[in-house]
mmCIF file of C-alpha atoms in Angstrom:
data_model
loop_
_atom_site.group_PDB
_atom_site.id
_atom_site.type_symbol
_atom_site.label_atom_id
_atom_site.label_comp_id
_atom_site.label_asym_id
_atom_site.label_seq_id
_atom_site.Cartn_x
_atom_site.Cartn_y
_atom_site.Cartn_z
ATOM 1 C CA MET A 1 25.641 14.850 19.501
ATOM 2 C CA SER A 2 22.212 13.554 18.515
ATOM 3 C CA THR A 3 20.242 11.165 20.680
ATOM 4 C CA SER A 4 17.654 8.592 19.657
ATOM 5 C CA THR A 5 15.027 10.905 21.158
ATOM 6 C CA ASP A 6 16.200 13.686 18.820
ATOM 7 C CA ALA A 7 15.978 11.291 15.869
ATOM 8 C CA ALA A 8 12.464 10.257 16.902
ATOM 9 C CA ALA A 9 11.407 13.898 17.117
ATOM 10 C CA ARG A 10 12.839 14.594 13.649
ATOM 11 C CA ALA A 11 11.082 11.485 12.293
ATOM 12 C CA ASN A 12 7.745 13.074 13.219
ATOM 13 C CA ASP A 13 8.502 15.843 10.703
ATOM 14 C CA VAL A 14 9.376 13.432 7.872
ATOM 15 C CA LEU A 15 7.054 11.452 5.645
ATOM 16 C CA GLY A 16 8.189 8.264 3.947
ATOM 17 C CA PRO A 17 7.494 7.490 0.280
ATOM 18 C CA ILE A 18 3.859 6.693 -0.440
ATOM 19 C CA ASP A 19 2.995 3.668 -2.596
ATOM 20 C CA LEU A 20 -0.175 2.114 -3.954
ATOM 21 C CA LEU A 21 -1.124 -1.517 -4.514
ATOM 22 C CA VAL A 22 -4.149 -2.877 -6.341
ATOM 23 C CA VAL A 23 -4.756 -6.559 -5.593
ATOM 24 C CA GLN A 24 -7.259 -8.628 -7.566
ATOM 25 C CA ILE A 25 -8.823 -11.404 -5.524
ATOM 26 C CA PRO A 26 -9.981 -14.512 -7.380
ATOM 27 C CA PRO A 27 -13.687 -15.398 -7.116
ATOM 28 C CA GLU A 28 -12.836 -18.445 -4.982
ATOM 29 C CA GLY A 29 -11.144 -16.204 -2.407
ATOM 30 C CA LEU A 30 -7.693 -16.180 -0.865
ATOM 31 C CA GLY A 31 -5.621 -18.822 0.812
ATOM 32 C CA PRO A 32 -5.131 -18.925 4.560
ATOM 33 C CA ASP A 33 -2.324 -16.331 4.515
ATOM 34 C CA GLY A 34 -4.305 -13.785 2.529
ATOM 35 C CA PHE A 35 -3.160 -10.376 3.630
ATOM 36 C CA GLY A 36 -1.210 -11.609 6.655
ATOM 37 C CA VAL A 37 2.076 -10.311 5.272
ATOM 38 C CA LEU A 38 0.606 -6.838 4.766
ATOM 39 C CA LEU A 39 -0.680 -6.803 8.343
ATOM 40 C CA ASP A 40 2.675 -8.037 9.648
ATOM 41 C CA LEU A 41 4.475 -5.190 7.841
ATOM 42 C CA ALA A 42 2.064 -2.683 9.387
ATOM 43 C CA GLU A 43 2.379 -4.190 12.874
ATOM 44 C CA ARG A 44 6.191 -4.070 12.674
ATOM 45 C CA GLY A 45 6.121 -0.400 11.632
ATOM 46 C CA ILE A 46 7.664 -1.030 8.222
ATOM 47 C CA ILE A 47 4.625 0.419 6.480
ATOM 48 C CA ARG A 48 1.685 2.518 7.609
ATOM 49 C CA ILE A 49 -1.616 1.861 5.868
ATOM 50 C CA LEU A 50 -3.135 5.199 4.893
ATOM 51 C CA ASP A 51 -6.044 4.072 2.710
ATOM 52 C CA LEU A 52 -7.578 0.675 2.186
ATOM 53 C CA GLU A 53 -10.613 0.170 0.005
ATOM 54 C CA VAL A 54 -12.240 -3.106 -0.987
ATOM 55 C CA LEU A 55 -13.954 -2.959 -4.368
ATOM 56 C CA SER A 56 -16.386 -5.222 -6.142
ATOM 57 C CA LYS A 57 -16.483 -5.287 -9.934
ATOM 58 C CA ALA A 58 -19.780 -6.580 -11.287
ATOM 59 C CA ASP A 59 -20.203 -8.506 -14.529
ATOM 60 C CA ASP A 60 -21.382 -5.259 -16.171
ATOM 61 C CA SER A 61 -17.978 -3.725 -15.165
ATOM 62 C CA SER A 62 -19.485 -1.351 -12.611
ATOM 63 C CA VAL A 63 -17.274 -0.839 -9.563
ATOM 64 C CA ALA A 64 -18.534 -0.249 -6.038
ATOM 65 C CA PRO A 65 -16.833 -0.056 -2.628
ATOM 66 C CA VAL A 66 -17.564 -2.970 -0.306
ATOM 67 C CA LYS A 67 -18.240 -1.890 3.283
ATOM 68 C CA LEU A 68 -18.473 -5.250 5.050
ATOM 69 C CA ALA A 69 -15.825 -7.146 3.130
ATOM 70 C CA SER A 70 -15.579 -9.911 5.732
ATOM 71 C CA ASP A 71 -19.187 -10.862 4.907
ATOM 72 C CA ILE A 72 -18.034 -11.590 1.357
ATOM 73 C CA LEU A 73 -14.642 -13.116 2.078
ATOM 74 C CA PRO A 74 -13.874 -14.121 5.687
ATOM 75 C CA GLU A 75 -10.135 -13.834 5.007
ATOM 76 C CA LEU A 76 -10.595 -10.069 4.673
ATOM 77 C CA SER A 77 -11.761 -9.835 8.300
ATOM 78 C CA ALA A 78 -8.137 -9.279 9.375
ATOM 79 C CA LEU A 79 -8.195 -6.053 7.340
ATOM 80 C CA ALA A 80 -11.333 -4.784 9.103
ATOM 81 C CA PRO A 81 -9.486 -2.146 11.164
ATOM 82 C CA PHE A 82 -8.114 -0.617 7.964
ATOM 83 C CA ILE A 83 -11.085 -0.893 5.598
ATOM 84 C CA GLY A 84 -12.346 2.561 4.853
ATOM 85 C CA SER A 85 -9.171 4.214 6.161
ATOM 86 C CA PHE A 86 -9.137 7.603 4.558
ATOM 87 C CA SER A 87 -6.119 9.864 4.204
ATOM 88 C CA GLY A 88 -7.568 11.967 1.416
ATOM 89 C CA LEU A 89 -5.067 10.596 -1.092
ATOM 90 C CA MET A 90 -7.631 8.497 -2.957
ATOM 91 C CA ASN A 91 -10.693 10.010 -4.611
ATOM 92 C CA ALA A 92 -13.565 8.657 -6.728
ATOM 93 C CA ASP A 93 -11.486 8.884 -9.925
ATOM 94 C CA ASP A 94 -8.726 6.835 -8.304
ATOM 95 C CA VAL A 95 -11.257 4.198 -7.231
ATOM 96 C CA ARG A 96 -12.589 4.022 -10.808
ATOM 97 C CA GLU A 97 -9.063 3.725 -12.212
ATOM 98 C CA ALA A 98 -8.187 0.958 -9.748
ATOM 99 C CA GLY A 99 -11.474 -0.751 -10.600
ATOM 100 C CA SER A 100 -10.557 -0.696 -14.287
ATOM 101 C CA LEU A 101 -7.598 -2.974 -13.475
ATOM 102 C CA ILE A 102 -9.803 -5.608 -11.850
ATOM 103 C CA GLU A 103 -11.571 -8.263 -13.916
ATOM 104 C CA ALA A 104 -15.366 -8.376 -13.860
ATOM 105 C CA GLY A 105 -16.731 -10.686 -11.167
ATOM 106 C CA HIS A 106 -13.713 -10.156 -8.900
ATOM 107 C CA LEU A 107 -12.988 -8.219 -5.757
ATOM 108 C CA GLY A 108 -10.087 -5.844 -5.512
ATOM 109 C CA VAL A 109 -8.224 -4.315 -2.619
ATOM 110 C CA VAL A 110 -6.603 -0.917 -3.042
ATOM 111 C CA VAL A 111 -3.954 -0.075 -0.461
ATOM 112 C CA ILE A 112 -2.108 3.223 -0.158
ATOM 113 C CA TYR A 113 0.720 2.967 2.323
ATOM 114 C CA GLU A 114 3.669 4.924 3.635
ATOM 115 C CA ASN A 115 7.080 3.263 3.673
ATOM 116 C CA GLU A 116 7.854 4.084 7.297
ATOM 117 C CA TRP A 117 11.257 2.422 7.216
ATOM 118 C CA VAL A 118 12.475 5.393 5.154
ATOM 119 C CA VAL A 119 11.455 7.878 7.847
ATOM 120 C CA SER A 120 14.324 7.008 10.195
ATOM 121 C CA LEU A 121 16.818 7.188 7.316
ATOM 122 C CA ALA A 122 15.468 10.550 6.154
ATOM 123 C CA ALA A 123 15.514 11.894 9.729
ATOM 124 C CA ALA A 124 19.131 10.778 10.205
ATOM 125 C CA LEU A 125 20.123 12.383 6.901
ATOM 126 C CA HIS A 126 18.310 15.574 7.894
ATOM 127 C CA GLY A 127 20.231 15.598 11.173
ATOM 128 C CA GLU A 128 23.439 15.657 9.140
ATOM 129 C CA SER A 129 22.207 18.465 6.857
ATOM 130 C CA ALA A 130 21.485 16.060 4.021
ATOM 131 C CA ARG A 131 18.092 15.255 2.607
ATOM 132 C CA LEU A 132 16.399 12.620 0.562
ATOM 133 C CA VAL A 133 15.504 14.427 -2.678
ATOM 134 C CA ALA A 134 13.814 11.706 -4.710
ATOM 135 C CA SER A 135 12.490 8.208 -4.591
ATOM 136 C CA GLY A 136 10.929 6.090 -7.277
ATOM 137 C CA ARG A 137 9.944 2.677 -8.405
ATOM 138 C CA ILE A 138 11.478 0.636 -11.198
ATOM 139 C CA PRO A 139 8.705 -1.307 -12.964
ATOM 140 C CA ASP A 140 9.006 -5.095 -12.587
ATOM 141 C CA ASP A 141 9.176 -5.574 -16.361
ATOM 142 C CA ASP A 142 12.153 -3.188 -16.642
ATOM 143 C CA PHE A 143 13.971 -4.937 -13.797
ATOM 144 C CA GLU A 144 13.325 -8.394 -15.228
ATOM 145 C CA ALA A 145 14.439 -7.239 -18.681
ATOM 146 C CA ALA A 146 17.685 -5.858 -17.251
ATOM 147 C CA LEU A 147 18.396 -9.113 -15.434
ATOM 148 C CA GLY A 148 17.340 -11.270 -18.361
ATOM 149 C CA ASP A 149 19.652 -9.789 -20.974
ATOM 150 C CA GLY A 150 22.818 -10.920 -19.170
ATOM 151 C CA THR A 151 24.368 -7.460 -19.133
ATOM 152 C CA GLY A 152 22.949 -6.345 -15.752
#
């Protein structure tokens, strides 16, 4: 019989699915909630922030990392502990690609995070000789199209 301690030990050997978000911030900044939901998810152990980079895209379309983001937008100060987090998953090409999605004159935030909620499920499956063999994401447009045609 497995105990919760055994499950916790197995969870240390399992990695949850890794996702990426690129958020464009309007020139006037964010509202009071800003990234509060993201921080709440991290604090509750639902996600683990692996990389967080704040980017600035100039009018000439050049992209540069922003080191002291709270100096530019105070609402980013809550992200200060994560800014510059580096897991090795994001390289200079990834930063350029993320920057290409952001409009000139805007800031962007790139977040790579682990879905930690999956870890306990994967560990429990592993304990029963099963394993999670794939995960994926259905694009929003595909999901909306499926719901919109009345057949889904």
